[in-house]
Coordinates of C-alpha atoms in Angstrom, one line a residue:
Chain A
X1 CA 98.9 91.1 104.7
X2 CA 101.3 91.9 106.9
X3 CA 101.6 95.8 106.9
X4 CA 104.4 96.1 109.5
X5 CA 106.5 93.5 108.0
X6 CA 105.7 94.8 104.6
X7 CA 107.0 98.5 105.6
X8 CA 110.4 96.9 108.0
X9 CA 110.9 94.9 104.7
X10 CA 110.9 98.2 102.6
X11 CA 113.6 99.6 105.2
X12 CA 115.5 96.2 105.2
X13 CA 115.6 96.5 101.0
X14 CA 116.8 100.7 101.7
X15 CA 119.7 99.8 103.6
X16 CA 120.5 97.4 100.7
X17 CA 120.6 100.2 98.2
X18 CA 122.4 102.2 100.8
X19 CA 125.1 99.4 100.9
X20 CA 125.2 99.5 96.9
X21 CA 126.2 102.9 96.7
X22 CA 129.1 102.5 99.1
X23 CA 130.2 99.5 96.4
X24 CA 129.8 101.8 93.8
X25 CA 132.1 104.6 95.2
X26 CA 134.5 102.0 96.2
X27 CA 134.4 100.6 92.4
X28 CA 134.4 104.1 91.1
X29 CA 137.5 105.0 93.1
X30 CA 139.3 101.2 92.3
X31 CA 138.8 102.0 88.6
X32 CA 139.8 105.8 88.6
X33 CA 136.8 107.1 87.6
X34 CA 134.0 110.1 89.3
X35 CA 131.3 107.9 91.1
X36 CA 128.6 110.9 90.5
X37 CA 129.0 110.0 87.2
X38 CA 126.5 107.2 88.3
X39 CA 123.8 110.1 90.0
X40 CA 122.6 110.5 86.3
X41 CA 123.2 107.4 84.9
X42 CA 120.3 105.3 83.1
X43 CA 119.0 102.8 81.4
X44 CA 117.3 104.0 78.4
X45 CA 117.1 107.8 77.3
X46 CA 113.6 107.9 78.5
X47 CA 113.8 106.0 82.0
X48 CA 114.7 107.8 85.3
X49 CA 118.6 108.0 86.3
X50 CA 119.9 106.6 89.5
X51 CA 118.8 109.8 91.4
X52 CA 115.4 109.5 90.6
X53 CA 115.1 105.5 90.8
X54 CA 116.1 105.7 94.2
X55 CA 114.0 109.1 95.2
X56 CA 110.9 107.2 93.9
X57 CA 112.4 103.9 96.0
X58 CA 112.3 106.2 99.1
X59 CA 108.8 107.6 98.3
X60 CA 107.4 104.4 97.8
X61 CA 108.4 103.3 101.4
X62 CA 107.2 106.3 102.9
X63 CA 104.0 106.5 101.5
X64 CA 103.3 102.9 102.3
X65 CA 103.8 103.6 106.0
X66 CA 102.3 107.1 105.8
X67 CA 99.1 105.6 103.7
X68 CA 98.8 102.0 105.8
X69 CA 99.0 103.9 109.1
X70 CA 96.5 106.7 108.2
X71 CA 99.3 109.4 109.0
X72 CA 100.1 112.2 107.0
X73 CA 103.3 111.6 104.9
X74 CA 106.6 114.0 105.7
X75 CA 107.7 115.9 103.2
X76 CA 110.8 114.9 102.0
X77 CA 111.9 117.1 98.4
X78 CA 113.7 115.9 95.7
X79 CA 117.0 117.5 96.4
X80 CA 119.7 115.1 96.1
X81 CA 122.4 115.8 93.3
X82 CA 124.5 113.7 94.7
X83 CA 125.5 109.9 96.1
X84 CA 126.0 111.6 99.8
X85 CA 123.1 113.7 99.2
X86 CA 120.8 110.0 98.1
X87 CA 122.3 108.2 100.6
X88 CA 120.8 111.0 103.6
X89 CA 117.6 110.5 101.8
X90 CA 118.0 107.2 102.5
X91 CA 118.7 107.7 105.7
X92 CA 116.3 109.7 106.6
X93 CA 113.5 107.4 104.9
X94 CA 114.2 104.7 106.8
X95 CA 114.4 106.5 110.2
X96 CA 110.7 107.6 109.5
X97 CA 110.5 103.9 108.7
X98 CA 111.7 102.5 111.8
X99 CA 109.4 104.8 113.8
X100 CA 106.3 102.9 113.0
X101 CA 105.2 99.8 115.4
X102 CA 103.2 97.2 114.5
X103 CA 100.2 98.5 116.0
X104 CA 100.2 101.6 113.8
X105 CA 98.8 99.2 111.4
X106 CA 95.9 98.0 112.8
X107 CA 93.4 97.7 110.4
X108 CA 95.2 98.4 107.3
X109 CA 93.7 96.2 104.9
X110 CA 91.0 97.7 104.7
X111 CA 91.7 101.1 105.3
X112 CA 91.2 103.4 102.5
X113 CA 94.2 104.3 100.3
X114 CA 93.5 107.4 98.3
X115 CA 96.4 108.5 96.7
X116 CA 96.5 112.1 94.8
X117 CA 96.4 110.7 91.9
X118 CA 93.7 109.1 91.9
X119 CA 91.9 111.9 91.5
X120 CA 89.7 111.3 94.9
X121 CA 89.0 107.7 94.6
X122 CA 90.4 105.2 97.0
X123 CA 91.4 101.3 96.8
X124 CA 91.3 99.4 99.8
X125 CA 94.9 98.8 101.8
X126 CA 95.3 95.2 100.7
X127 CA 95.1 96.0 97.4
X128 CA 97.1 99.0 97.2
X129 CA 99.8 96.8 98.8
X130 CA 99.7 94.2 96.5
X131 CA 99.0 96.0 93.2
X132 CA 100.4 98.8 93.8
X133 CA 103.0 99.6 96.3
X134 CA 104.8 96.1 96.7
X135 CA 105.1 96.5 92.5
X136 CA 106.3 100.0 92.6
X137 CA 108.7 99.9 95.6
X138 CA 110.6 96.8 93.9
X139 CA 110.6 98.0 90.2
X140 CA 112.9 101.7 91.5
X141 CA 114.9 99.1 93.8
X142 CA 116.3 96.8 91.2
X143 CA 116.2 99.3 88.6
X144 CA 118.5 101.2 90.8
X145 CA 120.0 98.0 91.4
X146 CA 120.4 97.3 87.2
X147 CA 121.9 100.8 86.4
X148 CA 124.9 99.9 88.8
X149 CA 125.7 96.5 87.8
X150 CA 124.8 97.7 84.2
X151 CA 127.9 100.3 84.9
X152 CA 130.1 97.6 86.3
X153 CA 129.6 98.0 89.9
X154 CA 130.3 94.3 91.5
X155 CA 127.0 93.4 93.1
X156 CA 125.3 90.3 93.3
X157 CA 122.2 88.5 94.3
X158 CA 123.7 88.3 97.9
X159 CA 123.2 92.0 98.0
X160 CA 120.4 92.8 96.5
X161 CA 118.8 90.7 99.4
X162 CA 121.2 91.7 102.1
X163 CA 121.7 88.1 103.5
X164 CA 124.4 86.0 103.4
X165 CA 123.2 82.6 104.4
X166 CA 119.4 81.6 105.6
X167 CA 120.7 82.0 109.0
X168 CA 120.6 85.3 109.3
X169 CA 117.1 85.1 109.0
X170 CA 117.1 84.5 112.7
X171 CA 114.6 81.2 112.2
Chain B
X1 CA 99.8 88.2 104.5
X2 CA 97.5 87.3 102.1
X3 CA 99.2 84.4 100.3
X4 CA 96.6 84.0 98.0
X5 CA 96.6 87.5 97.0
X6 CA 100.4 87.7 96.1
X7 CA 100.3 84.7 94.2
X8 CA 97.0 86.3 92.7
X9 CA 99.4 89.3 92.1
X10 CA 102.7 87.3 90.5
X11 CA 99.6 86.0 88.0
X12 CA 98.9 89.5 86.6
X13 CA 102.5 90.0 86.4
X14 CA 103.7 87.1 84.6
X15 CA 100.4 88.4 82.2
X16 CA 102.1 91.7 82.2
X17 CA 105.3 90.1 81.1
X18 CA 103.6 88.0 78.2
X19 CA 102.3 92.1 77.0
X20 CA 105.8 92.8 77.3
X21 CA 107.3 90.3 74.7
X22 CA 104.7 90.8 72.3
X23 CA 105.4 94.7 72.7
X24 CA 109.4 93.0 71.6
X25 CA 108.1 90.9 68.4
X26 CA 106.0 94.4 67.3
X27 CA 108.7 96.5 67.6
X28 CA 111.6 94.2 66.3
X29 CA 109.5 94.3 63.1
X30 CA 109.2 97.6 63.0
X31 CA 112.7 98.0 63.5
X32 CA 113.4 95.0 61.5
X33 CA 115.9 93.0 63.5
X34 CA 115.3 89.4 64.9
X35 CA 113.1 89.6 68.2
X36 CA 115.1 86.5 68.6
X37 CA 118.0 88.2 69.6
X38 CA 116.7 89.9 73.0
X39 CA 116.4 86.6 74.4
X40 CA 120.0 86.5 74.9
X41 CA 120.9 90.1 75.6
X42 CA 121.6 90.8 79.0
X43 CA 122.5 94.2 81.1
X44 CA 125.6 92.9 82.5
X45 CA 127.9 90.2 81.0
X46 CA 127.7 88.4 84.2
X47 CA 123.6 89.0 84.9
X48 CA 121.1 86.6 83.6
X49 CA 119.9 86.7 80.2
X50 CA 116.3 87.8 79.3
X51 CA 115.5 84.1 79.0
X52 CA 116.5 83.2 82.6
X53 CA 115.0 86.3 83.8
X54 CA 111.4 85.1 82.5
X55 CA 112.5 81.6 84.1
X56 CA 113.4 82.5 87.1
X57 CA 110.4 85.0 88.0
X58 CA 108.2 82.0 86.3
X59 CA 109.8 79.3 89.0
X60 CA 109.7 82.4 92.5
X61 CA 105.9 82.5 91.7
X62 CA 105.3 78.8 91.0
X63 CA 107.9 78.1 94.4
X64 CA 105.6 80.4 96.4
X65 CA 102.3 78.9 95.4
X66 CA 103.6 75.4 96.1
X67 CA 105.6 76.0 99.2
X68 CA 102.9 78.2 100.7
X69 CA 100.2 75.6 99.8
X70 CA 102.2 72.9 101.2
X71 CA 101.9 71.0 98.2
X72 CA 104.8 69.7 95.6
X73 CA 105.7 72.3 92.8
X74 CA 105.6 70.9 89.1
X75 CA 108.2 70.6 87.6
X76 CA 109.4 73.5 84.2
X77 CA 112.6 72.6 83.1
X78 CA 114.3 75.5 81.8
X79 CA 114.2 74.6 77.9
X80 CA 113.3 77.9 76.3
X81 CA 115.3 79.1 73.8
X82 CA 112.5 81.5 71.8
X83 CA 110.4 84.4 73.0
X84 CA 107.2 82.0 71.8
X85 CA 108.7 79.2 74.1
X86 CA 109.0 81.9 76.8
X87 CA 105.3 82.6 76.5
X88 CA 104.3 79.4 76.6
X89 CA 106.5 79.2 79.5
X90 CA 104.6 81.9 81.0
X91 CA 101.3 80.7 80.3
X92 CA 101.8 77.1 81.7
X93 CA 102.7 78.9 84.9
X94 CA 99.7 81.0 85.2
X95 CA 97.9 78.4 84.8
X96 CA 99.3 76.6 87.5
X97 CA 98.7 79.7 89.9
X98 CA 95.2 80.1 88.5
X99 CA 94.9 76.1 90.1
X100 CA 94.9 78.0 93.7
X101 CA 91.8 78.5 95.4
X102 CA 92.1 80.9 98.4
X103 CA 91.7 78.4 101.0
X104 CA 94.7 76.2 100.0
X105 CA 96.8 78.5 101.9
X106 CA 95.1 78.3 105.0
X107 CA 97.6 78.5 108.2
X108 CA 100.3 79.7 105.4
X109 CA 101.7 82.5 107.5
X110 CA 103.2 79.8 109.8
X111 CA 103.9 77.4 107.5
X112 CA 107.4 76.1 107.9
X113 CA 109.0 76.8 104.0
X114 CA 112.1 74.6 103.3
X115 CA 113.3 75.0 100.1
X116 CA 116.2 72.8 99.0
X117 CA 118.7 75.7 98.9
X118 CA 118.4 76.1 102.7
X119 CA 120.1 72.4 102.9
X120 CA 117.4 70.8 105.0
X121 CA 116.7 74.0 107.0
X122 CA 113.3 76.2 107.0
X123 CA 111.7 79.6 107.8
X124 CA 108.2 80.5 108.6
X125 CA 106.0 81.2 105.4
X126 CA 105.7 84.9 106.3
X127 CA 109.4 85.6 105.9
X128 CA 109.5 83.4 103.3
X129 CA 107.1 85.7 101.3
X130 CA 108.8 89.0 102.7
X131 CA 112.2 88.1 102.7
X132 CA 112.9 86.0 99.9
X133 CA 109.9 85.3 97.5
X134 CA 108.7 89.1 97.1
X135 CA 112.0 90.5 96.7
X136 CA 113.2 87.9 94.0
X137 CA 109.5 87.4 92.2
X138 CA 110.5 91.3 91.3
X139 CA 114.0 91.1 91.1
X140 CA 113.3 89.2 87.8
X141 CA 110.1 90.6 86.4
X142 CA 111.9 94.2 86.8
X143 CA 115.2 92.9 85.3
X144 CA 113.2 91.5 82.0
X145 CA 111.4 94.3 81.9
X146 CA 114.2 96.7 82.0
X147 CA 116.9 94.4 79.6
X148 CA 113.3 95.4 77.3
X149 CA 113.9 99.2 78.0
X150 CA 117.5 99.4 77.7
X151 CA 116.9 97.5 74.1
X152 CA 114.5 100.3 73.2
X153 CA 111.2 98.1 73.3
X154 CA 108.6 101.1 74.2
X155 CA 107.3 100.3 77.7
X156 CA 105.9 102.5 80.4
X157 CA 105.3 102.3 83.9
X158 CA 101.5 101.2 83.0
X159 CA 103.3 98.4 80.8
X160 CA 104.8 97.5 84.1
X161 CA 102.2 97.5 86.3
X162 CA 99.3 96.1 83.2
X163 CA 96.8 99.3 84.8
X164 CA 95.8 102.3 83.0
X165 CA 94.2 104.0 85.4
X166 CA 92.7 103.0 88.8
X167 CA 89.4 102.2 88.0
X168 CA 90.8 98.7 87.0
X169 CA 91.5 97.9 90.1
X170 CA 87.9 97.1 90.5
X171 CA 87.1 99.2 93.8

């Protein structure tokens, strides 16, 4: 499956979102208005804000790496408050990220993936990627993604996948 | 990478999606407006509607079966103009996924993908599915999902990921 390129994807996508909030503050500051105001901005009264989409982006990453690699996750607390303080979290993600080699992953599909939350019970790696990770990671990213260009912020497919042309695929 | 098992995977979303629009219908009756109308709403006048949000994840996971197969992808013109044609939509592509057998992606990581977009240039079949197919697959699925939220539809994070609890993954 592809653990390494799964988990430099998930940094690839991180420095996306980092990129968006940079629009955003240049929006907020072209249109006069307080780009925090985004932080806590949402969707639907009962869906996470900004903050939290990309916190749960972050953790998503993390634990993939952590989880595929059969390390022990860092700790990294919900703090931000905020668009400096998410974009260090971002930072600091992908760092942790970028540490990992392909090696690190040896084995991954079917290592065990046991997750608090599930109680003591474990999936195998390929499946955790594909049913659960992979899903999860992408839903806080465009999420994140939809609460800016829901607030106006001018983004557009280009950036969500951070390339310009298939060239810079390097193929 | 396990090209079998994503295009497994973009089945059971595209199922997940199908749950999601009759979660719509039920609660547009209850609220007693016209289901009708969310196929047209949007979250940003210049975003997709929900109808080319079901479209386009429809044609990322139909493209990656086909391209990944080597074979030629059907062809779904984008016709849709009801939630029932959506799901009818949705159903005639998982049942072209549901076709694959895992074996018809054999050598799929090195595949050379070309789609027409790339003017006549390709990429191997793992970055394909990386780069471009897993990020855009749920780019849309999360977008129609959340145009859903922001309407008020009641959908949760198991909604999104069609799993109550992780005993359904089987393991």
């Amino acid at each position: 499956m592809g653990a390494f390129d799964i988990v430099t994807q998930y940094g690839r996508m991180l420095g996306n979102v980092d990129a968006w909030l940079q629009a955003a503050i240049t929006h907020a500051q072209a249109k006069g208005f307080d780009p925090e105001v985004l932080v806590q901005s949402r969707l639907a009264p009962d869906q996470y804000a900004l903050v939290q989409q990309v916190q749960s982006a972050c953790d998503a990453a993390k634990f993939a790496a952590a989880y595929l690699s059969g390390q022990k996750a860092p700790s990294h607390p919900d703090t931000e408050t905020t668009i400096a303080d998410l974009r260090a979290r971002l930072q600091t993600c992908r760092t942790y990220l970028a540490s990992f080699k392909a090696g690190d992953f040896a084995g991954a599909e079917e290592r065990r993936v046991a997750p608090p939350w599930m109680g003591g019970n474990s999936v195998r790696g390929e499946t955790y990627v594909h049913r659960i990770s992979v899903p999860n990671f992408y839903f806080h990213v465009t999420t994140a993604y939809a609460i800016l260009r829901h607030n106006g912020v001018p983004l557009g497919k280009q950036d969500y996948v951070g390339v310009r042309s298939w060239e810079e695929f390097g193929e």
